[in-house]
Coordinates of C-alpha atoms in Angstrom, one line a residue:
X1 CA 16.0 69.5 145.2
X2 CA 14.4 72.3 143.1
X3 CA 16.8 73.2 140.4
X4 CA 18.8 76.1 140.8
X5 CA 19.6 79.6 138.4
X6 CA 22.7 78.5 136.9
X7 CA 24.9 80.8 134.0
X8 CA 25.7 78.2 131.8
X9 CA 26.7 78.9 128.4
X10 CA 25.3 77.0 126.1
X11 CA 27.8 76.0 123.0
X12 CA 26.9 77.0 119.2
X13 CA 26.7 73.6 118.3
X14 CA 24.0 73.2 121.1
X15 CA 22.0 76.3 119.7
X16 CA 22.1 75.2 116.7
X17 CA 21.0 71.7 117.4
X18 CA 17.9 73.0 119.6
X19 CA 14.8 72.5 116.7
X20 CA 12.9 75.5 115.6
X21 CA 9.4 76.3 114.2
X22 CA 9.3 78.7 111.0
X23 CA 6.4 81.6 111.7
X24 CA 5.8 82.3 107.8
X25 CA 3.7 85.0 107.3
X26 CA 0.6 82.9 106.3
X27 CA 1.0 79.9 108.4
X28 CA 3.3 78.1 111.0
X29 CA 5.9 75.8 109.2
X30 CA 8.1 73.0 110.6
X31 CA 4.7 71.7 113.1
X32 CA 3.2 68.8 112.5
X33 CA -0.5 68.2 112.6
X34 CA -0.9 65.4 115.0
X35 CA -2.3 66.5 118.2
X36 CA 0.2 65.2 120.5
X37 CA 2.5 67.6 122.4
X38 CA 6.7 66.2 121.4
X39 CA 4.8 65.2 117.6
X40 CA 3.1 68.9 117.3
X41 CA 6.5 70.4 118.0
X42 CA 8.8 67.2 116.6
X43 CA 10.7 67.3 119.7
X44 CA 12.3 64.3 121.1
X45 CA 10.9 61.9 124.2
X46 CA 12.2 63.3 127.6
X47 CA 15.7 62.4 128.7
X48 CA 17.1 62.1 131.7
X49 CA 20.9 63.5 130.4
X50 CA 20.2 65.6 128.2
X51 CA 17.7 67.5 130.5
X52 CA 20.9 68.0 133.3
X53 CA 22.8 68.9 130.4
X54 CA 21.1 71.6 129.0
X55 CA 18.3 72.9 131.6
X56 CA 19.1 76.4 132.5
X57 CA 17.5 79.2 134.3
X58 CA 17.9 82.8 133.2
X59 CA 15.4 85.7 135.3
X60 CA 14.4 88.2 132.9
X61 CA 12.3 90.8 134.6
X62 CA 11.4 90.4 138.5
X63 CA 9.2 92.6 141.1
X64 CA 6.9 92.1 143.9
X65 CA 4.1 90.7 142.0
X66 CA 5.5 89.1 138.6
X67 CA 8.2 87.4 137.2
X68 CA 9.3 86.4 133.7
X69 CA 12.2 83.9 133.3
X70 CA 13.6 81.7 130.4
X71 CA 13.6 78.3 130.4
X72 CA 16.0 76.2 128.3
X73 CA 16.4 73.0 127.1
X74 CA 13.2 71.8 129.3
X75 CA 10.2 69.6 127.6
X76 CA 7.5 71.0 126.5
X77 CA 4.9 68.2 128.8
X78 CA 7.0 70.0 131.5
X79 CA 6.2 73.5 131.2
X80 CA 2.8 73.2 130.5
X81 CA 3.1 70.6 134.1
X82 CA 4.4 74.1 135.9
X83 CA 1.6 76.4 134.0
X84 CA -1.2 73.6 135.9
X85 CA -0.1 73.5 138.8
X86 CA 1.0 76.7 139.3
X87 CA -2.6 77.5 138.8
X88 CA -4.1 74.7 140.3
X89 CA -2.4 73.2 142.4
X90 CA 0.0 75.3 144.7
X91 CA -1.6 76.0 148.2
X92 CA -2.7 79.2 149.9
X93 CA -5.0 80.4 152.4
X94 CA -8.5 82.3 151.6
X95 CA -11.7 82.6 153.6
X96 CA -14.3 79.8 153.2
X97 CA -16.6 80.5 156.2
X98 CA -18.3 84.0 157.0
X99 CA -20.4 84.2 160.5
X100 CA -22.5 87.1 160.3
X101 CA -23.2 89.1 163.3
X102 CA -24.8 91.9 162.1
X103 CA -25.4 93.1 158.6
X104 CA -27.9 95.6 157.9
X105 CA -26.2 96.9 154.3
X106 CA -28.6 96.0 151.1
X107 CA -26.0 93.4 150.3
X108 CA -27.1 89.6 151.0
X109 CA -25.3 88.0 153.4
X110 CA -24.4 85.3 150.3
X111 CA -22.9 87.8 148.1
X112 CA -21.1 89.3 150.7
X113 CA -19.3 86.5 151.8
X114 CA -19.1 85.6 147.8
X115 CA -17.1 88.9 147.1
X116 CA -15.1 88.4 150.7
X117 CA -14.0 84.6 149.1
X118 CA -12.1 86.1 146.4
X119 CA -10.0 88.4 148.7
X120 CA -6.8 87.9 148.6
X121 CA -5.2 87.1 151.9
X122 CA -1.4 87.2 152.9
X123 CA -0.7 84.2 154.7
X124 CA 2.3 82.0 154.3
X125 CA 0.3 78.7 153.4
X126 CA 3.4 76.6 154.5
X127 CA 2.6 77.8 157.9
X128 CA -0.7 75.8 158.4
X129 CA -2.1 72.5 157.5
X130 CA -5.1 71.6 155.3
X131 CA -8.5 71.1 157.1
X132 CA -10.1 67.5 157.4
X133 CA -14.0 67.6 156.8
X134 CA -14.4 66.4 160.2
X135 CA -11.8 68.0 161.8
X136 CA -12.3 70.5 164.2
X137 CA -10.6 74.4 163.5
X138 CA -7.4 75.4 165.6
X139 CA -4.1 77.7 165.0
X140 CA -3.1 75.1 162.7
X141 CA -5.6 75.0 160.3
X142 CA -8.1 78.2 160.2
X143 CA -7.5 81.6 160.0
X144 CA -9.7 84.1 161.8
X145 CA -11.0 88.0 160.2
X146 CA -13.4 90.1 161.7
X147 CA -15.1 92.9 160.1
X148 CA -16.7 95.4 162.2
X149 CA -17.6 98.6 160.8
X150 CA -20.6 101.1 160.9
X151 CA -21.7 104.0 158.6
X152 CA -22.3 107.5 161.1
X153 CA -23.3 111.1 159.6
X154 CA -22.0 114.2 161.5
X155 CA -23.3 116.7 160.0
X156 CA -22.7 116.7 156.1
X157 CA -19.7 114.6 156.7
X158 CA -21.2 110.9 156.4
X159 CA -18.1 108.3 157.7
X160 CA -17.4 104.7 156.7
X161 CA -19.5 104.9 153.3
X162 CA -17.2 102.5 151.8
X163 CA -15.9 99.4 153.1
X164 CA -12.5 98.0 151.9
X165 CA -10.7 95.4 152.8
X166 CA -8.4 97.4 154.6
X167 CA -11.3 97.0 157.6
X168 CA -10.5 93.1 158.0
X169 CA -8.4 92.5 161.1
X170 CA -7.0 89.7 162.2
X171 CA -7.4 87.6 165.2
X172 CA -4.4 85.4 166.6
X173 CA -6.5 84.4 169.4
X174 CA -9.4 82.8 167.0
X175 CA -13.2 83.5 167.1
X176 CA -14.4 85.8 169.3
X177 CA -17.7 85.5 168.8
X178 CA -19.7 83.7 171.9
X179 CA -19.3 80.0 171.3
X180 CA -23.4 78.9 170.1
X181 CA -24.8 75.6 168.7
X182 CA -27.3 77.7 166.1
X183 CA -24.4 79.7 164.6
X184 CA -21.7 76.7 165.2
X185 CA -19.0 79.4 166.0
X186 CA -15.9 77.8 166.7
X187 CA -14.3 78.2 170.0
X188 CA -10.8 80.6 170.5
X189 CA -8.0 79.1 169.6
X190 CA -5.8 77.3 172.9
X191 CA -3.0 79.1 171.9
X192 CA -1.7 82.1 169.8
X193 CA -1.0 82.5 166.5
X194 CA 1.6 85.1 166.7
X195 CA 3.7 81.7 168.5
X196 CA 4.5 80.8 164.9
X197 CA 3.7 83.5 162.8
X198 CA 6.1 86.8 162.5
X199 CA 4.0 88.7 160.1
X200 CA 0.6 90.2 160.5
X201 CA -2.0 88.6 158.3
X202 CA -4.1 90.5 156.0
X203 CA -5.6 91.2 152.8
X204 CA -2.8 91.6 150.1
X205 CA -4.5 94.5 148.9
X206 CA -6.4 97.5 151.7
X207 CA -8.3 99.2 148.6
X208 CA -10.6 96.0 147.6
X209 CA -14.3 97.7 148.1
X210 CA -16.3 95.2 149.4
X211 CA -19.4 97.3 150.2
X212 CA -21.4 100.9 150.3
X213 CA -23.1 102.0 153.9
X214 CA -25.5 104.5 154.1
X215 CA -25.9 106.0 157.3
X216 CA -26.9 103.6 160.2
X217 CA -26.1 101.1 158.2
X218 CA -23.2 98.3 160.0
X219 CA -21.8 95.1 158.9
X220 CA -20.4 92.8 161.7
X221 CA -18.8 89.1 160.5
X222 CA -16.2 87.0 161.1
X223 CA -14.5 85.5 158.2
X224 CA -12.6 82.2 158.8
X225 CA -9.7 81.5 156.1
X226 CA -8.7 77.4 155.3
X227 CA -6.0 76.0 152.9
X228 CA -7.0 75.2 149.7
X229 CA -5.9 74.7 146.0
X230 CA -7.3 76.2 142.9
X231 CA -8.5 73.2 141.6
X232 CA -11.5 73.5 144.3
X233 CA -12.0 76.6 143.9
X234 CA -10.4 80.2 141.8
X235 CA -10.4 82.2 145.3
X236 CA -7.4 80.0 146.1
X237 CA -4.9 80.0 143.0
X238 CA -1.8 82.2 143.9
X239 CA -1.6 83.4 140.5
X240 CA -3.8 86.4 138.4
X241 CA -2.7 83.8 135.4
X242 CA 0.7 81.9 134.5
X243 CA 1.7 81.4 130.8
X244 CA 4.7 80.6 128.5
X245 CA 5.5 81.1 125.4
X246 CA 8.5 79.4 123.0
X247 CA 11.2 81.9 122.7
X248 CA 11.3 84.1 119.5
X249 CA 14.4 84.5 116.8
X250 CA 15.1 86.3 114.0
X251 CA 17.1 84.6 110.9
X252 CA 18.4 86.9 108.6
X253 CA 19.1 85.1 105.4
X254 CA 20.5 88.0 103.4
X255 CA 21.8 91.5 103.6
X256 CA 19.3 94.3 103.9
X257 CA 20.9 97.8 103.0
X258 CA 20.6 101.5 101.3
X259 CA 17.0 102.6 101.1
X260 CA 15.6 99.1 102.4
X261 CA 17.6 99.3 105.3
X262 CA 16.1 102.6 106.0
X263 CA 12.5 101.4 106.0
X264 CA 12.9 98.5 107.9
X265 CA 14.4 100.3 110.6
X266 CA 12.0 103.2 110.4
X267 CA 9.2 100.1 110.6
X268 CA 10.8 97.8 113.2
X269 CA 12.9 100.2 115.6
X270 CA 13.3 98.1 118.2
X271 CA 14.3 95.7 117.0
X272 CA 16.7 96.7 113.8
X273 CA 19.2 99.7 113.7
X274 CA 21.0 100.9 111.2
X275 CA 24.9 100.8 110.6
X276 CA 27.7 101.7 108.6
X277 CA 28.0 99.3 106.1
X278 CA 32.0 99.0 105.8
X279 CA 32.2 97.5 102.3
X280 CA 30.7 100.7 100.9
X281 CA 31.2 104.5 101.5
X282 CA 28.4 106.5 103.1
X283 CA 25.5 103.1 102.7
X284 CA 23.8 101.8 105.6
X285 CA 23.0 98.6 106.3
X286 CA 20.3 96.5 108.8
X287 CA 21.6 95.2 112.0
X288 CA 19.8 93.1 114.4
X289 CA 19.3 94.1 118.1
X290 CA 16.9 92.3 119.6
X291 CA 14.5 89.4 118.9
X292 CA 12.7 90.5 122.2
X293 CA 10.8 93.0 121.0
X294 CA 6.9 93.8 121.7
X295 CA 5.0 91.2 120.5
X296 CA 3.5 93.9 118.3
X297 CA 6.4 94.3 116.3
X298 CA 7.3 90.3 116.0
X299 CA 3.8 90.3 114.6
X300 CA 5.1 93.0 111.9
X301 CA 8.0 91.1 110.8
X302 CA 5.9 87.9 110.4
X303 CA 4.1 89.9 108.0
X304 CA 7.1 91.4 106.6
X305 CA 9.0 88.2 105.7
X306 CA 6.1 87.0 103.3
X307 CA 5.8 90.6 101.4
X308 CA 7.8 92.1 99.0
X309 CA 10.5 93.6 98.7
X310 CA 11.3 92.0 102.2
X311 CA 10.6 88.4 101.3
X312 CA 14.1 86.4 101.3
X313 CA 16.0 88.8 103.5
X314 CA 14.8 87.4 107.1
X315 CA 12.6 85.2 108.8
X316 CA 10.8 85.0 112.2
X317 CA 11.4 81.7 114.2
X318 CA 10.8 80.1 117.6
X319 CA 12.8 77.8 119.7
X320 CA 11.2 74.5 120.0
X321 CA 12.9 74.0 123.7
X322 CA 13.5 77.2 125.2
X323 CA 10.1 78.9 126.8
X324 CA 9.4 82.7 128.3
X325 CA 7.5 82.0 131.3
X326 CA 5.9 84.7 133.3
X327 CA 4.0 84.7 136.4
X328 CA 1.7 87.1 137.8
X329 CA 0.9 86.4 141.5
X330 CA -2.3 87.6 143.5
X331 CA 0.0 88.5 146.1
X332 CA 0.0 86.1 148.5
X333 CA 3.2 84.6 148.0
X334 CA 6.0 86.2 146.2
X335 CA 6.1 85.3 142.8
X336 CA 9.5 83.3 142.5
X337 CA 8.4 81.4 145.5
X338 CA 5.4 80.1 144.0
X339 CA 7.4 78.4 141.8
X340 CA 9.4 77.0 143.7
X341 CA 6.2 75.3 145.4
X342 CA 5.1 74.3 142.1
X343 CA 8.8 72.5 141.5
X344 CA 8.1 70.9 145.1
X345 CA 4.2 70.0 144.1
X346 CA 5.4 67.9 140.8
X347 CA 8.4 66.3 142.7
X348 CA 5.6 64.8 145.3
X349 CA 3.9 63.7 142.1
X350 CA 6.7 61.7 141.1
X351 CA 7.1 60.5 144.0
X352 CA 4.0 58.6 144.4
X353 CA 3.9 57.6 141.2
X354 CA 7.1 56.0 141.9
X355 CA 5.9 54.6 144.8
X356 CA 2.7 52.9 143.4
X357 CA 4.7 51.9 140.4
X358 CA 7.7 50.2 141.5
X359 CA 7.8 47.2 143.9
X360 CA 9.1 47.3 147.0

């Protein structure tokens, strides 16, 4: 089963075990050279018990279109595995074929149904199966959009000058364009879609332009939406991207107080403040608030931990094992989801590599 969000608190002996990469302020330190992925970061091969022992889940910053979570005690091979096929390889639904009816703007009927491809539709993928090259569309497996606008002038007011994607509607009931060997529409669908589906389907967002009328101008079309993976083709990845990066810390390695305390803070506010320093009257001294500050200000420190009179008193690090991840979705699917998918898409993975592996 995909893994769940668990609080577990990690011990200090565990923290202090996990391996970390030194970022000096001229170079990375504690990397090797060779260009594998455990030897570049000198972690150890995968195992089994120490990855149920230490995996954890923590959700840093969620909305509708993006989330960003940290990941710890997982493998490096892994993440990268989720970063793929989160991009690749995690099914949605986006239009393929475009029957044109009419379409009398001075866009080609090619580009059109180019810029109409890399809408965004909101469709629960789960809800539909993956075309065969020979197999003929039904509810199951297509998706039907019509577009049917025209461009009218009354007066000085000129109406439908700009078509969005707000103008796709869909049809349930499939094509219903007259069935015809030349065009090769496909036939309505023998039942519903709204039997299985709760939600209307449409573009994720209703302010896409997708062309400019003038007046008398009119664009009629049916667009016809298939599953897919990104891996064929961009217009189907769910995400805008997906990336990771290893979790940041700051070491400090000696005090920093009075006037040098002062600076720092005044350089790096969000992520130093100044205190009271209790072993003197009226002196302030540095502490440390965040290593989660703009990436900005990590850059900064870098800097600072290589130049005087700084040099010595802290250093920037990164967690060898624990990953930020963020994903931004298109929309289609919310973004926690997606990743659950992704969990679901390497687990099949396994599975037949098990299966072609192992004897029976």
């Amino acid at each position: 089963k995909p893994p769940q969000r668990r609080n577990m608190a990690r011990s200090d002996a565990q923290e202090r075990e996990a391996p970390r990469m030194t970022c000096a302020s001229h170079a990375n330190l504690d990397v090797s050279t060779k260009s594998s992925v455990h030897s570049s970061l000198q972690t150890d091969a995968f195992s089994m018990p120490r990855f149920k022992e230490e995996f954890n889940v923590d959700v840093l910053a969620k909305d509708e279109e993006s989330l960003q979570f940290r990941m710890v005690g997982i493998d490096p091979a892994l993440a990268n595995a989720f970063r793929r096929i989160l991009i690749a390889e995690v099914p949605t639904m986006a239009i393929e074929k475009v029957h044109f009816v009419n379409n009398t703007s001075v866009i080609q009927d090619e580009v059109l149904a180019h810029r109409l491809g890399l809408v965004p539709v909101r469709a629960d993928p789960r809800l539909f199966e993956f075309k065969g090259t020979e197999e003929d569309h039904h509810e199951k497996n297509t998706i039907v959009l019509r577009l049917k606008i025209e461009c009218t002038q009354n007066g000085d007011e000129v109406m439908n000058k700009n078509v969005y994607s707000s103008s796709l509607e869909w049809l349930p009931g499939g094509s219903a364009i007259p069935a015809d060997e030349e065009q090769k529409v496909i036939p309505p669908f023998r039942r519903s879609q709204t039997e299985f589906i709760s939600d209307t389907i449409r573009p994720v967002h209703d302010d896409i332009l997708i062309a400019r009328l003038c007046p008398g101008q009119a664009i009629e079309l049916e667009a016809h939406c298939v599953k897919g993976i990104g891996r064929e083709h961009a217009k189907w990845s769910p995400v805008a991207t997906a990336w990771y990066k290893l979790e940041p810390e700051i070491k400090m390695l000696k005090p920093v107080e009075g006037e040098l305390a002062e600076a720092l803070a005044g350089l790096c506010p969000k992520t130093f403040k100044l205190v009271k320093d209790g072993r003197s009257k009226g002196r302030q001294k540095i502490e440390l608030t965040s290593a989660q500050g703009d990436e900005m200000e990590l850059e900064r420190i870098r800097h600072l931990s290589g130049e005087e009179p700084w040099e010595g008193h802290f250093k920037l690090q990164k967690i060898k094992t624990h990953f930020i991840f963020t994903i931004e979705s298109t929309g289609v699917m919310a973004p926690e989801q997606l990743f659950v998918e992704a969990i679901k898409v390497l687990m099949n993975k396994c599975d037949t590599c098990e299966r072609l592996l192992l004897p029976e």
